PDB file of C-alpha atoms in Angstrom:
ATOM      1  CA  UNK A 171     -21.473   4.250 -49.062  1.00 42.00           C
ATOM      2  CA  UNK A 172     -24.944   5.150 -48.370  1.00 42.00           C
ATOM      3  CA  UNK A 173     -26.515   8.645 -48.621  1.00 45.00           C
ATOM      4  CA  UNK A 174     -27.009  11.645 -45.516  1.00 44.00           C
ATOM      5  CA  UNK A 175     -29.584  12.752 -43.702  1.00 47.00           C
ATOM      6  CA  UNK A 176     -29.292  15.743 -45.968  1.00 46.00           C
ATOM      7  CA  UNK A 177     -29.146  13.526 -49.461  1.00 45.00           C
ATOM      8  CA  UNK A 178     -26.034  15.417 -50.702  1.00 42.00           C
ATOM      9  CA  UNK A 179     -23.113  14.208 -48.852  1.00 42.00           C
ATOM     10  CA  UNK A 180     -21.831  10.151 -49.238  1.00 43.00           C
ATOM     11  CA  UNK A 181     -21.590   8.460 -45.376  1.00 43.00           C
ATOM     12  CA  UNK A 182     -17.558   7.936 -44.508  1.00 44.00           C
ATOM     13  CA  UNK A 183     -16.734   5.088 -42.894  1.00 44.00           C
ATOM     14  CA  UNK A 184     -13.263   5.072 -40.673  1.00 43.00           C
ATOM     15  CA  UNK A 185     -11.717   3.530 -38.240  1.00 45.00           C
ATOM     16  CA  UNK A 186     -13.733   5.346 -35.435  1.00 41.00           C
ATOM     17  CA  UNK A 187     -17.237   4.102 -37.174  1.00 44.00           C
ATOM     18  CA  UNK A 188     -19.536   5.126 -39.692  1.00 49.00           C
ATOM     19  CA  UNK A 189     -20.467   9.071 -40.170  1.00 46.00           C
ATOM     20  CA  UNK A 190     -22.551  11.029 -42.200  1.00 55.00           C
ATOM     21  CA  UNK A 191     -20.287  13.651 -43.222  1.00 59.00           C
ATOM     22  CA  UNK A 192     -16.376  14.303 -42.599  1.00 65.00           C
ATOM     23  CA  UNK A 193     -17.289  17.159 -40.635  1.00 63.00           C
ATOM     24  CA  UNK A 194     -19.092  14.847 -37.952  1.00 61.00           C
ATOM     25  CA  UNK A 195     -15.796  12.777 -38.038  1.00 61.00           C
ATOM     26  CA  UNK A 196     -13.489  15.679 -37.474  1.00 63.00           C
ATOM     27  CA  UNK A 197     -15.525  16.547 -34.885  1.00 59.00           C
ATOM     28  CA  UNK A 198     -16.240  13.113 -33.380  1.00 57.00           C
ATOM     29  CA  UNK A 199     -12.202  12.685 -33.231  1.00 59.00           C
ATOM     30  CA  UNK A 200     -11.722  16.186 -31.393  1.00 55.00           C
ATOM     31  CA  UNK A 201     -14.357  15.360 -29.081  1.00 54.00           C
ATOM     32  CA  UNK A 202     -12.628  12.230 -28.332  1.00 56.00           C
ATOM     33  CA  UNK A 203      -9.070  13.501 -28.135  1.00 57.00           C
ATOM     34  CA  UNK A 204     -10.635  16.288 -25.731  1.00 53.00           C
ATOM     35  CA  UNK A 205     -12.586  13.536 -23.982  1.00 49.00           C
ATOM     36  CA  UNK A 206      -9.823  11.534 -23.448  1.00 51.00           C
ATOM     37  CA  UNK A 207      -7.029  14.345 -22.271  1.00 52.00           C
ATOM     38  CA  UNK A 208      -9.465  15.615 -19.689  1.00 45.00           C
ATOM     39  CA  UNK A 209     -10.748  11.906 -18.349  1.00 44.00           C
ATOM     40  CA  UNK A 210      -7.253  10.908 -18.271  1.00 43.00           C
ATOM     41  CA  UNK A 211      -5.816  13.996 -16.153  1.00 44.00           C
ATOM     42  CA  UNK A 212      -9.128  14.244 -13.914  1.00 43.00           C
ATOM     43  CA  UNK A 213      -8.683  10.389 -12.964  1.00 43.00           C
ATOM     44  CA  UNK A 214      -4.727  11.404 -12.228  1.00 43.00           C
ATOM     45  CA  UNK A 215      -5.624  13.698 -10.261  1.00 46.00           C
ATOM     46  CA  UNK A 216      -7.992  11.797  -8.475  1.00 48.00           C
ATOM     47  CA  UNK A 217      -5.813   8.635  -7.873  1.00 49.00           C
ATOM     48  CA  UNK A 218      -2.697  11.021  -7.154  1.00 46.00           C
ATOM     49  CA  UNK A 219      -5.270  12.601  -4.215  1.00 51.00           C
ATOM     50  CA  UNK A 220      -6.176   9.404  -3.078  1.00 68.00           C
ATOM     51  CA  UNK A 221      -3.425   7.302  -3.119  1.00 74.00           C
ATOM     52  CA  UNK A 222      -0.504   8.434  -1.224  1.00 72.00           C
ATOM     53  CA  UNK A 223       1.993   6.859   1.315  1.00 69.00           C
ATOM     54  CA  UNK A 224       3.378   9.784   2.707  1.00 67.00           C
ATOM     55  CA  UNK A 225       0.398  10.740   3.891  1.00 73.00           C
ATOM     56  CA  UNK A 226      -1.070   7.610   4.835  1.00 70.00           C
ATOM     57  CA  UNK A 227      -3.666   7.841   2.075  1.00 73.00           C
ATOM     58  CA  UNK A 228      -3.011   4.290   0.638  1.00 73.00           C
ATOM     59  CA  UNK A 229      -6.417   4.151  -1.308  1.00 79.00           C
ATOM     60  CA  UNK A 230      -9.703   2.537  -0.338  1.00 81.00           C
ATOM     61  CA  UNK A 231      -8.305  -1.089  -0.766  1.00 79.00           C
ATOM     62  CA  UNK A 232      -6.543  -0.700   1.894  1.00 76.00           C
ATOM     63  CA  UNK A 233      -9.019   1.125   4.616  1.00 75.00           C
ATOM     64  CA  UNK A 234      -9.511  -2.007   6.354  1.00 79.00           C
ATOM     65  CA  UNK A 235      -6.642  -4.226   5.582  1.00 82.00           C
ATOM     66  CA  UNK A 236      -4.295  -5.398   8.155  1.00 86.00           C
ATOM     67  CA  UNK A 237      -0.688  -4.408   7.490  1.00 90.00           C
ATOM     68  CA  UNK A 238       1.446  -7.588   8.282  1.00 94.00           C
ATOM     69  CA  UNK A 239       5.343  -6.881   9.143  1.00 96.00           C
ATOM     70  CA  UNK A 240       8.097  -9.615   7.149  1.00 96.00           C
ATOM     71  CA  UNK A 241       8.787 -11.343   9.996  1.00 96.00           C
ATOM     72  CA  UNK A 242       4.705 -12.351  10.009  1.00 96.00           C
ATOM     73  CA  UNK A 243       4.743 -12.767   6.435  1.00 96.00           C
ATOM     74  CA  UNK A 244       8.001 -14.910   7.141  1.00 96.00           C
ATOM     75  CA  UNK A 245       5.823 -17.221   9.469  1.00 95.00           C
ATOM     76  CA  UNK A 246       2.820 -17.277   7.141  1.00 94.00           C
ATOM     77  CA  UNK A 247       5.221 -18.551   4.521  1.00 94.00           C
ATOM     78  CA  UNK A 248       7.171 -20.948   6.575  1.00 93.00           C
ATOM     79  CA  UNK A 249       3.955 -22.633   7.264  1.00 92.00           C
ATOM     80  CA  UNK A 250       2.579 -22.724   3.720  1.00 91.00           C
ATOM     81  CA  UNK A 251       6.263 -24.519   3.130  1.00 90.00           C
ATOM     82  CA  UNK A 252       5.936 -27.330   5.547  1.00 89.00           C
ATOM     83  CA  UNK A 253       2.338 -27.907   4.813  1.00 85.00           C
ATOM     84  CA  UNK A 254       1.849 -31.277   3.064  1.00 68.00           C
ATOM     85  CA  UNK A 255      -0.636 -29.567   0.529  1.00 73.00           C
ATOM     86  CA  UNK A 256       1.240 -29.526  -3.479  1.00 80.00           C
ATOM     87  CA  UNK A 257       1.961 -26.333  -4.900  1.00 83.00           C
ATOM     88  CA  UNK A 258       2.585 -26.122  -8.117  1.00 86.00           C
ATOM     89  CA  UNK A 259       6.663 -26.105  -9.265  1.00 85.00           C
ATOM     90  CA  UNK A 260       5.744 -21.913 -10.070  1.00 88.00           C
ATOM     91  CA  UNK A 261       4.019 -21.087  -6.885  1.00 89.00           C
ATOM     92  CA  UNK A 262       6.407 -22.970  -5.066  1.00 89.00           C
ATOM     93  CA  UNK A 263       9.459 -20.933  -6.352  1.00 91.00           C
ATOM     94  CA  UNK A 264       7.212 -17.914  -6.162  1.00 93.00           C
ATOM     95  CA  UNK A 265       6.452 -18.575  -2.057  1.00 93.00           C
ATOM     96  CA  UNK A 266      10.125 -19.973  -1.430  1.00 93.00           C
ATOM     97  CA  UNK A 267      11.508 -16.820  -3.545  1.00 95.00           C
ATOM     98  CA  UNK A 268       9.325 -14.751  -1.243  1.00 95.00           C
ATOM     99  CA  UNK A 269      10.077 -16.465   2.157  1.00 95.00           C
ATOM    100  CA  UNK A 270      13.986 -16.668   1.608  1.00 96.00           C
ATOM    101  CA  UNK A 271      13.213 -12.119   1.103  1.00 95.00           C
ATOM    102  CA  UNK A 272      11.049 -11.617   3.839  1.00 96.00           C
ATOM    103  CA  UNK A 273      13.465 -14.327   5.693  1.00 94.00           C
ATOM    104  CA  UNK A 274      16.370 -11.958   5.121  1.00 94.00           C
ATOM    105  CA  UNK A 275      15.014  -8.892   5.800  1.00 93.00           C
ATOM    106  CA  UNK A 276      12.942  -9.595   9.359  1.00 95.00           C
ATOM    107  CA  UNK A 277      13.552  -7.889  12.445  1.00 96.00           C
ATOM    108  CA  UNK A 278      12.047 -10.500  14.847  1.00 96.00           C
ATOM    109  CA  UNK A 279      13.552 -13.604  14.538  1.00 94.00           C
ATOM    110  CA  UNK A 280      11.081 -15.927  15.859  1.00 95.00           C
ATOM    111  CA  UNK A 281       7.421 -16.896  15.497  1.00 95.00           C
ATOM    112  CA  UNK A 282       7.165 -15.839  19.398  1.00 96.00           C
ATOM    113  CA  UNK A 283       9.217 -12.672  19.094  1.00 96.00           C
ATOM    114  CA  UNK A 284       6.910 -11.092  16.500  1.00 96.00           C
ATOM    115  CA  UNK A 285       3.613 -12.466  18.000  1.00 96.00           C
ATOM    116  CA  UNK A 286       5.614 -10.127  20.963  1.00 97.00           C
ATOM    117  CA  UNK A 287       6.361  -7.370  19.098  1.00 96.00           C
ATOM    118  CA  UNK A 288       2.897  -7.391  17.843  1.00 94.00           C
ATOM    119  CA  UNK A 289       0.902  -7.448  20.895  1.00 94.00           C
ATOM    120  CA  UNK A 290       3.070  -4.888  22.711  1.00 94.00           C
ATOM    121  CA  UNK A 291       2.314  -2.391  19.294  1.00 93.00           C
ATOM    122  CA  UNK A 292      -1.414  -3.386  20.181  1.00 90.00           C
ATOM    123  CA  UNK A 293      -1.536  -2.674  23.625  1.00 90.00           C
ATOM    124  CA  UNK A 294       0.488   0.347  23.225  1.00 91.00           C
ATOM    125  CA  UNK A 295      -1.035   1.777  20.257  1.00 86.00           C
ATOM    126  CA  UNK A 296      -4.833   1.190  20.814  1.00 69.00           C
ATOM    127  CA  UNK A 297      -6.966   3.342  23.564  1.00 62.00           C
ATOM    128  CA  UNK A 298      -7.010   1.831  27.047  1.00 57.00           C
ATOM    129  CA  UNK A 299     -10.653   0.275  27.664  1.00 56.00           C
ATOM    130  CA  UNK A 300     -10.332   0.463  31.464  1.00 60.00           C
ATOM    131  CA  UNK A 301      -9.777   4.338  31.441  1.00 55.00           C
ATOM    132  CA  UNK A 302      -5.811   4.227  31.517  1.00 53.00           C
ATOM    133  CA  UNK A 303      -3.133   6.137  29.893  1.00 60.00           C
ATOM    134  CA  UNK A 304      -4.210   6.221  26.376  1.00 69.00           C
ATOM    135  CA  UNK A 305      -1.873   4.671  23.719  1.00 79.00           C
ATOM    136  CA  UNK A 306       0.337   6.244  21.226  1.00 87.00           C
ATOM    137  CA  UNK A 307      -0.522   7.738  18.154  1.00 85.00           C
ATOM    138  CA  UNK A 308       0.937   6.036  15.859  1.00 89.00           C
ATOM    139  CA  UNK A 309      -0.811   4.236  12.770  1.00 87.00           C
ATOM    140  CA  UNK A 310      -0.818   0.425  12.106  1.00 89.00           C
ATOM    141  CA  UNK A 311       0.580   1.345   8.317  1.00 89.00           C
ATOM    142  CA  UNK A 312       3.718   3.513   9.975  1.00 92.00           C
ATOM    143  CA  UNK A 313       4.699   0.580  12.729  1.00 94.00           C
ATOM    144  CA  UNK A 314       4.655  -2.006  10.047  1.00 94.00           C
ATOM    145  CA  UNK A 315       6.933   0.279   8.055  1.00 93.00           C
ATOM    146  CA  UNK A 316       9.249   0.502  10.604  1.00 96.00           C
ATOM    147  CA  UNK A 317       9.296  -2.687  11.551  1.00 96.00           C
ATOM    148  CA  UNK A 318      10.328  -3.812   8.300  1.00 95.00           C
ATOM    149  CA  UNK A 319      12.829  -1.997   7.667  1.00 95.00           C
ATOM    150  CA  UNK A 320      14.394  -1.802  10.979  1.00 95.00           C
ATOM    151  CA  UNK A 321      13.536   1.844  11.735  1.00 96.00           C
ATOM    152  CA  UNK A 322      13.643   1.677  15.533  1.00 96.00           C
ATOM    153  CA  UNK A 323      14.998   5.002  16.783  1.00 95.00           C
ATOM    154  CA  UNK A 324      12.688   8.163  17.137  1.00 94.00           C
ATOM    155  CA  UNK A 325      15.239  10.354  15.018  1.00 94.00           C
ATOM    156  CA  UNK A 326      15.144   8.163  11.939  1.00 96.00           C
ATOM    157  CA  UNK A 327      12.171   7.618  12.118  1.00 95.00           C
ATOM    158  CA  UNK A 328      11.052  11.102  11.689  1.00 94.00           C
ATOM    159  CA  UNK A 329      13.018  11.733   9.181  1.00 94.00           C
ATOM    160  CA  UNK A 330      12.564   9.006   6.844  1.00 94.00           C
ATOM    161  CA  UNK A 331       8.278   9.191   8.004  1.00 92.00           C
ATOM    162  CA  UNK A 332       6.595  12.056   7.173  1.00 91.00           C
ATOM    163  CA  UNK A 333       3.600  11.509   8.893  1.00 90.00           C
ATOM    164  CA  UNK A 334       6.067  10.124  12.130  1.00 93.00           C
ATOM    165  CA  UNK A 335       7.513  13.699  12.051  1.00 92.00           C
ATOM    166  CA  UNK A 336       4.386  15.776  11.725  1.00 89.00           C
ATOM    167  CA  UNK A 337       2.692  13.686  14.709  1.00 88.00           C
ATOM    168  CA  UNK A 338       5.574  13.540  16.986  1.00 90.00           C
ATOM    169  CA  UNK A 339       7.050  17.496  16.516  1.00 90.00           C
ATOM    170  CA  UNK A 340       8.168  17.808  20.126  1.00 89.00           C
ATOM    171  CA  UNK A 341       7.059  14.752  21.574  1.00 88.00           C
ATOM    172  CA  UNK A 342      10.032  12.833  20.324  1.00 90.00           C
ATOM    173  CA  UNK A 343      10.629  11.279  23.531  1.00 93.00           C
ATOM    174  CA  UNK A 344       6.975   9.636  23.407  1.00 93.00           C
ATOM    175  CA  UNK A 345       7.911   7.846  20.331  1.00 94.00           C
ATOM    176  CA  UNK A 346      11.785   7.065  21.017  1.00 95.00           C
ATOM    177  CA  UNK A 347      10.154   5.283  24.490  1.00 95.00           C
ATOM    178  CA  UNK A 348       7.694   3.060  22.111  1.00 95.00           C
ATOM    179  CA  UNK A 349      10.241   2.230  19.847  1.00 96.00           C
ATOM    180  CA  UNK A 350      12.885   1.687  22.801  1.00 96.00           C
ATOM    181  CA  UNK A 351       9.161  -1.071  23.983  1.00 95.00           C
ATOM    182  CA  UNK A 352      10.054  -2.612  20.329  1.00 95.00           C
ATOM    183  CA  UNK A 353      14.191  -3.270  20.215  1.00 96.00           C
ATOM    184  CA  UNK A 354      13.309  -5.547  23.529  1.00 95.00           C
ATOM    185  CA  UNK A 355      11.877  -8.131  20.627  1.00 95.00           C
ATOM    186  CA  UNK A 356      14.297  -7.761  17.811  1.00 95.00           C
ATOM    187  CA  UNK A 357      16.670 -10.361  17.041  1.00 85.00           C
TER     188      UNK A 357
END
């Protein structure tokens, strides 16, 4: 103990630190407790606001990441397999756990099929540089979706796709004739 400011009152200490007077640790610990409720609930409300799938808000990590599809992830891990390179007994299970999913659940059953697949989403989704018919509008995040999980007809897709339903409300024939482009490289 050590004397105040003021002479009078013996210094506290708790588990928060060393105060003057009990008052300034009641009112340290309310400040906190306030502090921490209104921190916590702004920063949910921030993350909630940014981060959210349904409406293709996925955060700032992923502004300029590429979305890969399991059949690409499939061939990425296939060839991490057969390389000659050790992994270690975890990161082996971990990469063969991983390939035998992706494996499983691919749409395009060859290397060739979804390097296909992919370049007719490319030249169908992305602007025409020589002044042709534009492509669709359609978001790299939304075709990888649905080319995961083997939604390939306009109706599902809008239904299970928010964003696939607000974009294509009465243009469902636009997207039914890309994802018609698609089937041609499923397996």
């Amino acid at each position: 103990e050590r004397a105040s400011a003021g002479g009078s009152e013996k210094a506290q200490m708790s588990d928060s630190g060393l105060y003057q007077t009990k008052q300034e640790e009641k009112n340290y610990d309310a400040s906190r407790r306030l502090h921490s409720q209104s921190s916590s609930s702004h920063f949910m409300d921030q993350k909630s606001m940014e981060v959210d799938a349904s409406q293709l808000n996925l955060g700032k990590d992923f502004d300029d990441a590429h979305c890969l599809w399991n059949a690409e992830v499939a061939v990425i891990l296939d060839t991490l397999l057969k390389k000659k390179e050790k992994l270690s007994d975890r990161n082996k299970d971990l990469v063969k756990t991983t390939f035998d999913y992706v494996n499983k659940f691919k749409y395009f059953p060859t290397k060739e099929m979804a390097k296909k697949a992919r370049e007719y989403v490319e030249k169908n989704t992305k602007p025409d540089k020589e002044g042709g018919k534009p492509g669709i509008d359609i978001e790299e995040f939304e075709v990888a979706v649905m080319a995961s999980t083997g939604i390939f007809q306009a109706e599902e897709a809008r239904e299970l796709l928010p964003t696939v339903k607000e974009k294509f409300e009465g243009r469902e024939d636009e997207l039914e004739d890309f994802l018609s482009g698609l089937t041609e490289y499923v397996g």
